[in-house]
mmCIF file with all atom_site columns, C-alpha atoms in Angstrom:
data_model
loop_
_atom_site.group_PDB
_atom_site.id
_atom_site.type_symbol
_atom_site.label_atom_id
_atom_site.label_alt_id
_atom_site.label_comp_id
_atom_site.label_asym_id
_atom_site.label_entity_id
_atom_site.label_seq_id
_atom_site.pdbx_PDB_ins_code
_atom_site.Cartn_x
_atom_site.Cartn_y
_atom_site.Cartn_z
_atom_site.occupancy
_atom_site.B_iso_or_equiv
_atom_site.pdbx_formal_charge
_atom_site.auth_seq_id
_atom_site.auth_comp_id
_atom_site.auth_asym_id
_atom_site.auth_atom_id
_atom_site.pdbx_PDB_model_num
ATOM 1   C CA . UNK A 1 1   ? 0.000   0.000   0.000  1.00 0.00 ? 1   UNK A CA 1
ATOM 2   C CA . UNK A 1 2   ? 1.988   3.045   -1.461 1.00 0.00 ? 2   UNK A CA 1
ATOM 3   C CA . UNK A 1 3   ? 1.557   6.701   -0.472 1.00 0.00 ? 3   UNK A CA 1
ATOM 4   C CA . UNK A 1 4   ? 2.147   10.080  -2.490 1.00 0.00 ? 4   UNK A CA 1
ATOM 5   C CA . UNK A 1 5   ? 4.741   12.207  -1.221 1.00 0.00 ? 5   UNK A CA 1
ATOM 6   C CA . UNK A 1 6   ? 2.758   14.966  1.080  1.00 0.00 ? 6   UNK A CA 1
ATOM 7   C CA . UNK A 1 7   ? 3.303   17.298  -1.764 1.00 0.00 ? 7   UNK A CA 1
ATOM 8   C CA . UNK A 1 8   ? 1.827   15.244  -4.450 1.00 0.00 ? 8   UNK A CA 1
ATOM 9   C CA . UNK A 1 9   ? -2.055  15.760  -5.531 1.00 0.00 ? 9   UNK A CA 1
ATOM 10  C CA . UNK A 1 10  ? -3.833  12.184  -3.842 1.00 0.00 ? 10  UNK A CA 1
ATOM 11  C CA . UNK A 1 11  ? -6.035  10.445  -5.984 1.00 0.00 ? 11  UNK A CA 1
ATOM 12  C CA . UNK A 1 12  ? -9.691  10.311  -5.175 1.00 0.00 ? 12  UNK A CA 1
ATOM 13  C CA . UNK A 1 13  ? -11.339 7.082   -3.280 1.00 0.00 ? 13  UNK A CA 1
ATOM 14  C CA . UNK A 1 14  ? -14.291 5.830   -4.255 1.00 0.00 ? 14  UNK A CA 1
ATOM 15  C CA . UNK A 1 15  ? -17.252 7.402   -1.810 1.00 0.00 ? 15  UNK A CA 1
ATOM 16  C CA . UNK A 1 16  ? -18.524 4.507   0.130  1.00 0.00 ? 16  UNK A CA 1
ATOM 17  C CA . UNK A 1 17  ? -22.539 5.389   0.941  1.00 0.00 ? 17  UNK A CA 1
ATOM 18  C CA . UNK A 1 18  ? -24.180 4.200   3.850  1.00 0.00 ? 18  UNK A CA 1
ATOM 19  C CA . UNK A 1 19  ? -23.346 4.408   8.100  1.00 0.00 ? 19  UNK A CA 1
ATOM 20  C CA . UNK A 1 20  ? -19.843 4.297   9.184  1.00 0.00 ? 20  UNK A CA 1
ATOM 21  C CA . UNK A 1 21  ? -17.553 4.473   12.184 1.00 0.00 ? 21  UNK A CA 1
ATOM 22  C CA . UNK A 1 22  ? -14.972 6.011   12.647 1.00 0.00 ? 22  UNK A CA 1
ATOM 23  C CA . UNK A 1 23  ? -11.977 5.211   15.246 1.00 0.00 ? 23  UNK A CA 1
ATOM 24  C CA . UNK A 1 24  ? -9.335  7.272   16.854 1.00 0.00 ? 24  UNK A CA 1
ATOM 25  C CA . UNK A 1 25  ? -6.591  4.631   17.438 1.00 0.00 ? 25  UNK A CA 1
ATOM 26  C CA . UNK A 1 26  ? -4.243  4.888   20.707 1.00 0.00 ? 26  UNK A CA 1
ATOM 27  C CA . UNK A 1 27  ? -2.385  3.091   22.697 1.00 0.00 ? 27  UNK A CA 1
ATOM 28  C CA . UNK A 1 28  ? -4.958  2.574   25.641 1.00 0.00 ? 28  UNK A CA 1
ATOM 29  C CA . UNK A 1 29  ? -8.204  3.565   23.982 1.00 0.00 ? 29  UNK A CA 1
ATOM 30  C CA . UNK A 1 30  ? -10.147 3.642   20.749 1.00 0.00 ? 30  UNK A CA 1
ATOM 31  C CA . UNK A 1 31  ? -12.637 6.232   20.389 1.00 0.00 ? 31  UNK A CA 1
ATOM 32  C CA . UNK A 1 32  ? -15.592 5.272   17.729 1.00 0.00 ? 32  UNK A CA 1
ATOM 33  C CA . UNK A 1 33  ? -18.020 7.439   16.460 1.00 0.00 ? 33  UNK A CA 1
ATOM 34  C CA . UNK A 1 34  ? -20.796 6.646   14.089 1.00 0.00 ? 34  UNK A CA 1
ATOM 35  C CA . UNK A 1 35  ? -22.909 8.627   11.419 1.00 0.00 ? 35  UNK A CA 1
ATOM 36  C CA . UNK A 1 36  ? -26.997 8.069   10.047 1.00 0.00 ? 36  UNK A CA 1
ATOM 37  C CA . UNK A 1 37  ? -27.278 6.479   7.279  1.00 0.00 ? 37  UNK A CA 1
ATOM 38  C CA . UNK A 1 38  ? -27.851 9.390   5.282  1.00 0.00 ? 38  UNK A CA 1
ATOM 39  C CA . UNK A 1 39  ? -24.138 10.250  6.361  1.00 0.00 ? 39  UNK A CA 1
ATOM 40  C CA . UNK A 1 40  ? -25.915 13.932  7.574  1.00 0.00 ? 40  UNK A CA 1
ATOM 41  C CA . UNK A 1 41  ? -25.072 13.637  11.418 1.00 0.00 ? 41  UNK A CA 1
ATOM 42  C CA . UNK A 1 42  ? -22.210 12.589  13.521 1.00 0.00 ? 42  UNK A CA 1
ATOM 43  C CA . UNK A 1 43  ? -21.917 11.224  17.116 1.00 0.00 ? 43  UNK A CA 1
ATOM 44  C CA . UNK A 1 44  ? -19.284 10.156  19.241 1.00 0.00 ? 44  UNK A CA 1
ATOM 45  C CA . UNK A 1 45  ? -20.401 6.516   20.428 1.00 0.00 ? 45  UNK A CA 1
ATOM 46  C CA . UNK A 1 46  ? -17.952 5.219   22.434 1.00 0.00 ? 46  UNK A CA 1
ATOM 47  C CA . UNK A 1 47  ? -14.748 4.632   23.972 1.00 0.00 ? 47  UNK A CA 1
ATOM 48  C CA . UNK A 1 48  ? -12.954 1.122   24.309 1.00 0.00 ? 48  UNK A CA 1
ATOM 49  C CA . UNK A 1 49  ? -10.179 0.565   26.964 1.00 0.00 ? 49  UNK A CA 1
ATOM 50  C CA . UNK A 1 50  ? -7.947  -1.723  24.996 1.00 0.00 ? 50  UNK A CA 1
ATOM 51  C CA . UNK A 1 51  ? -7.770  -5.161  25.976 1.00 0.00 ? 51  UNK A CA 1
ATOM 52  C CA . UNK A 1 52  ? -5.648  -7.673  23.858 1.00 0.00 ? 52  UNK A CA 1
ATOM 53  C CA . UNK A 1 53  ? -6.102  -7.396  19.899 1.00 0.00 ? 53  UNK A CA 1
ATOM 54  C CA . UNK A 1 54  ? -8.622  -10.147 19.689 1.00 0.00 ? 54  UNK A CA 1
ATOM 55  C CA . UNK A 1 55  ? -10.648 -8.950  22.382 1.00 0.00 ? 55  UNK A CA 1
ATOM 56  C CA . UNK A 1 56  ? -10.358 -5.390  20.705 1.00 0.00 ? 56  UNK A CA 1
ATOM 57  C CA . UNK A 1 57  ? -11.292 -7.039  17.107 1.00 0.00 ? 57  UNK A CA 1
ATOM 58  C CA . UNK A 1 58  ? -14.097 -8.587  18.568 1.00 0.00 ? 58  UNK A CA 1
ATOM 59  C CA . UNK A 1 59  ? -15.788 -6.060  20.201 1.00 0.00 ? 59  UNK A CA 1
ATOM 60  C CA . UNK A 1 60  ? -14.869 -3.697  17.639 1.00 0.00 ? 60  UNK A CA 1
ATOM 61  C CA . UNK A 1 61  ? -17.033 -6.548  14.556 1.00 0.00 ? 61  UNK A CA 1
ATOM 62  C CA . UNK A 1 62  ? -19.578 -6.189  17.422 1.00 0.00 ? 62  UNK A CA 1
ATOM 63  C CA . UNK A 1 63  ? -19.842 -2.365  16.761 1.00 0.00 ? 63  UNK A CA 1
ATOM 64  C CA . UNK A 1 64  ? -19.683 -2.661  13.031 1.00 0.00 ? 64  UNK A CA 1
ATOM 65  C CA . UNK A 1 65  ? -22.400 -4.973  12.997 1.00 0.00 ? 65  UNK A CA 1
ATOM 66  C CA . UNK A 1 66  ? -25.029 -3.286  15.685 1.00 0.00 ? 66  UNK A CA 1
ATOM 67  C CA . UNK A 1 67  ? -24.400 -0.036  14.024 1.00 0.00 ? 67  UNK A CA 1
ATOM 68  C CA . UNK A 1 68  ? -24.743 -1.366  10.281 1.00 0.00 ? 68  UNK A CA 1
ATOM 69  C CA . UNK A 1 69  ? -21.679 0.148   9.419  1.00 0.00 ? 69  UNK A CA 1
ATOM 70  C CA . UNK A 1 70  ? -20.206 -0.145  5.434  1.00 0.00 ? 70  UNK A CA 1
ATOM 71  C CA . UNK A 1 71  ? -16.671 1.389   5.904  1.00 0.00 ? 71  UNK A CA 1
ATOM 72  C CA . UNK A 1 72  ? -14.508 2.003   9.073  1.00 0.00 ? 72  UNK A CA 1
ATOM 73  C CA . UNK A 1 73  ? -13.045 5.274   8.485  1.00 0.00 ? 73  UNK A CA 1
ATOM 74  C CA . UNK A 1 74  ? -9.547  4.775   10.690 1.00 0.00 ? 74  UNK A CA 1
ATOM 75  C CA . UNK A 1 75  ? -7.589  8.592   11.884 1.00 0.00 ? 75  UNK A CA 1
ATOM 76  C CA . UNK A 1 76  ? -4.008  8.497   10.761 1.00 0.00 ? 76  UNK A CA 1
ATOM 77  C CA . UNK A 1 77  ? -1.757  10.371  13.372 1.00 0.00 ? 77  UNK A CA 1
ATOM 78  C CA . UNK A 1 78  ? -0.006  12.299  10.470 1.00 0.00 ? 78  UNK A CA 1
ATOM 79  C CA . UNK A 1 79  ? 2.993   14.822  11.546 1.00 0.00 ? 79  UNK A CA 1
ATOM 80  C CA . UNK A 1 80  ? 2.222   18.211  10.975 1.00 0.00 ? 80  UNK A CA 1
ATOM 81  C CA . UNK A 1 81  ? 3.853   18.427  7.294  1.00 0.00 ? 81  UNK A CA 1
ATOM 82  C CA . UNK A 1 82  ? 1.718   15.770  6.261  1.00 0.00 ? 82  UNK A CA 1
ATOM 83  C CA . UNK A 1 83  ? 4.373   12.817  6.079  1.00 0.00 ? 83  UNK A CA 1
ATOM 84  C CA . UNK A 1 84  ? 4.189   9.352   7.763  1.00 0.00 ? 84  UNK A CA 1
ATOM 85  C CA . UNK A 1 85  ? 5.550   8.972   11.929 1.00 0.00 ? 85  UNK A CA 1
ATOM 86  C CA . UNK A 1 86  ? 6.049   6.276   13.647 1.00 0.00 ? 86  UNK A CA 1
ATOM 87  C CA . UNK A 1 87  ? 2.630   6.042   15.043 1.00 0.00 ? 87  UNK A CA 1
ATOM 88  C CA . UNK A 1 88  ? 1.100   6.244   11.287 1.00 0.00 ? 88  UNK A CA 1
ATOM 89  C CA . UNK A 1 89  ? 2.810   3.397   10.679 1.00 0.00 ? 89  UNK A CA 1
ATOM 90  C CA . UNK A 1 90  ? 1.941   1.509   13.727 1.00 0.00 ? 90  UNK A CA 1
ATOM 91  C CA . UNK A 1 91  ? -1.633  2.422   12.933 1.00 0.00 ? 91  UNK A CA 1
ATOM 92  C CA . UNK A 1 92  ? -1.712  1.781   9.604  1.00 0.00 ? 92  UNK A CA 1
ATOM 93  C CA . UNK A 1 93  ? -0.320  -1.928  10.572 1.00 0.00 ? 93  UNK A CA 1
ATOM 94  C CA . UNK A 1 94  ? -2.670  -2.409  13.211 1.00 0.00 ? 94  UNK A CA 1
ATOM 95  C CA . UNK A 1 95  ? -5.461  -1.331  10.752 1.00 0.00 ? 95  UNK A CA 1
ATOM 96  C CA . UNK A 1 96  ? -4.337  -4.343  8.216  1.00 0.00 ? 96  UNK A CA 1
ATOM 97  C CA . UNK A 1 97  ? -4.625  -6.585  11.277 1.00 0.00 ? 97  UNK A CA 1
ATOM 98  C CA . UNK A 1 98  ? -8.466  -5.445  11.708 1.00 0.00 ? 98  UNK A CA 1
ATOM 99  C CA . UNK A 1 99  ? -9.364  -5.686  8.399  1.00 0.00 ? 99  UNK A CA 1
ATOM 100 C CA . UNK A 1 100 ? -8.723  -9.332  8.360  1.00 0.00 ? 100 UNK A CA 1
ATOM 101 C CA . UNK A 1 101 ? -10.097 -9.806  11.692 1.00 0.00 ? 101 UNK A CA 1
ATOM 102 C CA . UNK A 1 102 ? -13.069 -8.275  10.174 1.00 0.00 ? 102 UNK A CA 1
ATOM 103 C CA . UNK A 1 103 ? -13.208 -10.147 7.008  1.00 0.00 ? 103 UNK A CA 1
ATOM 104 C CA . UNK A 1 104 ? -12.611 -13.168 9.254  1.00 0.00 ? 104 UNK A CA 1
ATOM 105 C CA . UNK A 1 105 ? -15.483 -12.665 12.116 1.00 0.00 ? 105 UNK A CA 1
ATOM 106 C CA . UNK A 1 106 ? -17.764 -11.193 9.950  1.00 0.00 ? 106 UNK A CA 1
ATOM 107 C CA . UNK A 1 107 ? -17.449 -13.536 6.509  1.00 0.00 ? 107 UNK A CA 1
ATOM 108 C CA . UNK A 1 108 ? -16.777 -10.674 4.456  1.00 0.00 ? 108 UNK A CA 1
ATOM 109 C CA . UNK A 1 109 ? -14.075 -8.226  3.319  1.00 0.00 ? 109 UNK A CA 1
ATOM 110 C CA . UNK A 1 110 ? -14.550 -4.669  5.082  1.00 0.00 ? 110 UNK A CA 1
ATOM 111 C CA . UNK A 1 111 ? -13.660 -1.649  3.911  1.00 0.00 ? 111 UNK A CA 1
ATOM 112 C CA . UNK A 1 112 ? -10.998 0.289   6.177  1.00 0.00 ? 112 UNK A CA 1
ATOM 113 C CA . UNK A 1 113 ? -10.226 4.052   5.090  1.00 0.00 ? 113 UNK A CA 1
ATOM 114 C CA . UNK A 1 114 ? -7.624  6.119   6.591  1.00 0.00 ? 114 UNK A CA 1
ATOM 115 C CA . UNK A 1 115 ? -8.478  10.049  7.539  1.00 0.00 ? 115 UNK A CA 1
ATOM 116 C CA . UNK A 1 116 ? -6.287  12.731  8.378  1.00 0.00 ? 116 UNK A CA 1
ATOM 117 C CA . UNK A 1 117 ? -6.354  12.833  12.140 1.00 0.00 ? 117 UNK A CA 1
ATOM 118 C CA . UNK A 1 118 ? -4.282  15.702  12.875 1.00 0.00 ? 118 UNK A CA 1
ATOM 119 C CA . UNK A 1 119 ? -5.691  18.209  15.477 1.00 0.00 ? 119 UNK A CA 1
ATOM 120 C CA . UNK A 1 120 ? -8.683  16.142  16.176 1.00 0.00 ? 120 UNK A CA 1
ATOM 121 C CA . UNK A 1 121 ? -7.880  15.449  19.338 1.00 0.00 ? 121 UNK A CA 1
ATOM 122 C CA . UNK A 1 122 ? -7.386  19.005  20.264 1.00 0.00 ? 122 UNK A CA 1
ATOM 123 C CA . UNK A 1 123 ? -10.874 20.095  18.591 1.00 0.00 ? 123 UNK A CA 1
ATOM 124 C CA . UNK A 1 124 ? -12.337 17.382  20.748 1.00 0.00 ? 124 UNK A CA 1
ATOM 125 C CA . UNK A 1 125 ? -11.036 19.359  23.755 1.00 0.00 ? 125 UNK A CA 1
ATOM 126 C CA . UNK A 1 126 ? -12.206 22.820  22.191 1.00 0.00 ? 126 UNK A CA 1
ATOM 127 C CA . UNK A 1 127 ? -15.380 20.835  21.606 1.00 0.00 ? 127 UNK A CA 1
ATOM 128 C CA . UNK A 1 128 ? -15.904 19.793  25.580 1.00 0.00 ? 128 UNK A CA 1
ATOM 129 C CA . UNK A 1 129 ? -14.401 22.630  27.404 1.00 0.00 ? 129 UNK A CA 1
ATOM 130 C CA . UNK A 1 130 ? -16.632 23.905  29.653 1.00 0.00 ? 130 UNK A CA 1
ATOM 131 C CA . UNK A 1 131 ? -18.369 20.471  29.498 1.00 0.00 ? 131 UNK A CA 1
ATOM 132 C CA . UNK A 1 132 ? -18.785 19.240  33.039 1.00 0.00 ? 132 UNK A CA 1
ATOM 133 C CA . UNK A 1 133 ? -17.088 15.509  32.655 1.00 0.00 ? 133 UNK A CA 1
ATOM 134 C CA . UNK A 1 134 ? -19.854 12.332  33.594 1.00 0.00 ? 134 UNK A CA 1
ATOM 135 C CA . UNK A 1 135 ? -19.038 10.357  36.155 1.00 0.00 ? 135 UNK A CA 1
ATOM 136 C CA . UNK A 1 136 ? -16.727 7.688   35.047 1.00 0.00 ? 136 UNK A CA 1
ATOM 137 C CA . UNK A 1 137 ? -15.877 8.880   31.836 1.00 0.00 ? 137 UNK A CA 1
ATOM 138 C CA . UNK A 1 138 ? -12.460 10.528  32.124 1.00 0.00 ? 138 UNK A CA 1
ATOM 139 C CA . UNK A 1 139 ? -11.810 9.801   28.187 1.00 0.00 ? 139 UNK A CA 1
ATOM 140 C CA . UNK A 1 140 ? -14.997 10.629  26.452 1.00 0.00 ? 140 UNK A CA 1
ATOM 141 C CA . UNK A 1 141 ? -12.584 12.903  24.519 1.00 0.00 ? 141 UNK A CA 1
ATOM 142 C CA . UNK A 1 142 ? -11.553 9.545   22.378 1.00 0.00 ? 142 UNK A CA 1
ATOM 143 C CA . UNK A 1 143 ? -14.773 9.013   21.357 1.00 0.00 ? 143 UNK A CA 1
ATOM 144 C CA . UNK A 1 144 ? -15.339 13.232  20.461 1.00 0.00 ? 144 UNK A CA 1
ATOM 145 C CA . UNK A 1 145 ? -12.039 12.800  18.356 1.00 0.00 ? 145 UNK A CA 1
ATOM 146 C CA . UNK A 1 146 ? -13.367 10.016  16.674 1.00 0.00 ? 146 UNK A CA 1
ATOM 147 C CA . UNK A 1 147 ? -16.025 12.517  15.585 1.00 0.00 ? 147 UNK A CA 1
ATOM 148 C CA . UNK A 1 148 ? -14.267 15.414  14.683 1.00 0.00 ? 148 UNK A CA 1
ATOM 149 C CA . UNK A 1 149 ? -12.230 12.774  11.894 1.00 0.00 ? 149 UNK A CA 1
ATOM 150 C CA . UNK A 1 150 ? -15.954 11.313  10.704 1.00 0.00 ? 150 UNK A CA 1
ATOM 151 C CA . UNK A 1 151 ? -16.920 15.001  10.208 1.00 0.00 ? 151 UNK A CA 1
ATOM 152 C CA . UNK A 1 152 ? -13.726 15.957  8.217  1.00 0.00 ? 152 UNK A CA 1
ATOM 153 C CA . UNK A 1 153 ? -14.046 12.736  6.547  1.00 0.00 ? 153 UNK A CA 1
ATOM 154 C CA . UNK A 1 154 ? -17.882 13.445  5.653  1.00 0.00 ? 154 UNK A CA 1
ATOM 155 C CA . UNK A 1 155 ? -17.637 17.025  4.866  1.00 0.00 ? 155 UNK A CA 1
ATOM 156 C CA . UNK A 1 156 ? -14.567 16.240  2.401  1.00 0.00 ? 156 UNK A CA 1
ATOM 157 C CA . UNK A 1 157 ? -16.646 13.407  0.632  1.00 0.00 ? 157 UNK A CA 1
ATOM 158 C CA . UNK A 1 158 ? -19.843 16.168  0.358  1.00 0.00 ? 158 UNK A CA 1
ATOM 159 C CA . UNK A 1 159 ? -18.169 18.406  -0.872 1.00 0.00 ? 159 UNK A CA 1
ATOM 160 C CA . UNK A 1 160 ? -16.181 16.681  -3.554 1.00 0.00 ? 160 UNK A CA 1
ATOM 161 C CA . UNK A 1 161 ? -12.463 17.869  -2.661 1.00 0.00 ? 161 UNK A CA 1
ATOM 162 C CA . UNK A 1 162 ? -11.988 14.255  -1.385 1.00 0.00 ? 162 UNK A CA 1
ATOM 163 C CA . UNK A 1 163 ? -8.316  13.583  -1.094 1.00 0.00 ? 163 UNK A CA 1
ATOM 164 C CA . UNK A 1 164 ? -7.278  9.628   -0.158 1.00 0.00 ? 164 UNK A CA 1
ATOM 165 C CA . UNK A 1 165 ? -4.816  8.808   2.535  1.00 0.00 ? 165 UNK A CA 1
ATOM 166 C CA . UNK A 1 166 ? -5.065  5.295   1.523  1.00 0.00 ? 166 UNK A CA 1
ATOM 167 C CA . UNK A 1 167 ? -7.279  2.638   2.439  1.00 0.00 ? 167 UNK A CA 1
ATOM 168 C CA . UNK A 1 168 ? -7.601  -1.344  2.677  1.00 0.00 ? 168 UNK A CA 1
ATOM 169 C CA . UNK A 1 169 ? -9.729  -3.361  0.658  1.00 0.00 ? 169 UNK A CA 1
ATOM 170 C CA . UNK A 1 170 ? -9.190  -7.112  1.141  1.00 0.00 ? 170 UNK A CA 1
ATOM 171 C CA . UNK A 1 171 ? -10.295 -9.946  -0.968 1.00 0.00 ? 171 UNK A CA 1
ATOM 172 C CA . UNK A 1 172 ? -13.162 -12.493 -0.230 1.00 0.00 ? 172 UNK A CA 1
ATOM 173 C CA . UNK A 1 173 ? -11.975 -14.689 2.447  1.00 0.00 ? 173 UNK A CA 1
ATOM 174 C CA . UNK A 1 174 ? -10.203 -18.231 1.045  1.00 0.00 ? 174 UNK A CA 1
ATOM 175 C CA . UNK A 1 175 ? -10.465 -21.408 3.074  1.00 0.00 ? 175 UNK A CA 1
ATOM 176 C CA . UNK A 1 176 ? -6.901  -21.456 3.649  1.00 0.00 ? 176 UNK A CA 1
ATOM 177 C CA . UNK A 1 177 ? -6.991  -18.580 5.883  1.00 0.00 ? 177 UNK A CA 1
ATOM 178 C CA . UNK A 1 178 ? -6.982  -18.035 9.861  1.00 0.00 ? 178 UNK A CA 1
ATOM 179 C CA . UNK A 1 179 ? -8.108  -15.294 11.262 1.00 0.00 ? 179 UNK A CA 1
ATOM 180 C CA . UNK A 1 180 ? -5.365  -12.187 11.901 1.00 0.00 ? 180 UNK A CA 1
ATOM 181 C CA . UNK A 1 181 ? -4.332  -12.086 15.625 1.00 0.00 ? 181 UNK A CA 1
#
C-alpha cells in the first residue's frame, strides 16, 4: 500500500454510501463514532479501553455490525507536514490486522479508510471545554475525536475535494486462511 509524497495531488477514493464508524486509534483507547445512514449527522459513540487485539477485534465486529456500518473510516496520526511517523505506521499496521479480523469474524471483506487525524484530538477538547465531565468517563474525549475525523471525513466526501490517505480493501476470504491475531 503506497503513499504520495505529502506534496503530491492524492487520488480520489471511491465514496462509500451508507453508516460508518470512525476510530481514533491509541495506545490505551479507541474512540468510535458513528454517522446516520444518510451520512448527515455525527456522534461520538464510544470509547474502548484496549484489551488484547482479539478482544479489541471482537468487540470492535460487534460495533460494526449493531451499528450497520459499510466502511470504518480509521484517523491516521499524520505529523504536521503531512508525512508518515512512527505512530502512522503503527496504525496503519494495526489497521491491516483489523481488516482481516473483520473479514474473518464477519465472513466478508470490510472496507478500512484512513483520515487525516491531525488536530482532532485538540478540537475534541475545544469541543468539551466547559463540558462538566460524567461520572466515570475521564476519556470521552476519544470518542469526540473520533467525531471530529468522521466530520472531516464526511464534509470532504460532500463536498467533492476528497483527497485519499489510503485505504484497505481485502479480498473475499479463502479457506486457507486463519483469522489475523
Amino acid at each position: 500500500m503506497s503513499r504520495p509524497a505529502p506534496d503530491q495531488p492524492r487520488p480520489q477514493s471511491p465514496q462509500v454510501a451508507g453508516k460508518s464508524i470512525a476510530l481514533d486509534v491509541g495506545l490505551s483507547r479507541i474512540g468510535v463514532a458513528t454517522c446516520d445512514p444518510l451520512r448527515l449527522s455525527v456522534r461520538p459513540l464510544l470509547t474502548l479501553t484496549r484489551a488484547s487485539r482479539r478482544q479489541d477485534f471482537a468487540r470492535l465486529a460487534a460495533l460494526v455490525t449493531e451499528q450497520e456500518a459499510v466502511a470504518v473510516i480509521c484517523g491516521l496520526p499524520l505529523n504536521m507536514d503531512g508525512s508518515d511517523s512512527d505512530q502512522t505506521r503503527s496504525v496503519r499496521k494495526w489497521a491491516m490486522r483489523l481488516a482481516h479480523a473483520l473479514r474473518a469474524l464477519l465472513g466478508r471483506p470490510f472496507p478500512i479508510i484512513f483520515w487525516d487525524e491531525r488536530l482532532s484530538t485538540y478540537a475534541a477538547q475545544q469541543l468539551l471545554e466547559g463540558d462538566e465531565p460524567r461520572r466515570g468517563e475521564s476519556s470521552g474525549e476519544d470518542a469526540v475525536a473520533a467525531a471530529v475525523i468522521l466530520r472531516s471525513y464526511l464534509d470532504s466526501q460532500n463536498t467533492g475535494d476528497r483527497v485519499d490517505f489510503g485505504r484497505i480493501d481485502l479480498p473475499p476470504k479463502t479457506d486457507t486462511e486463519t483469522p489475523a491475531q
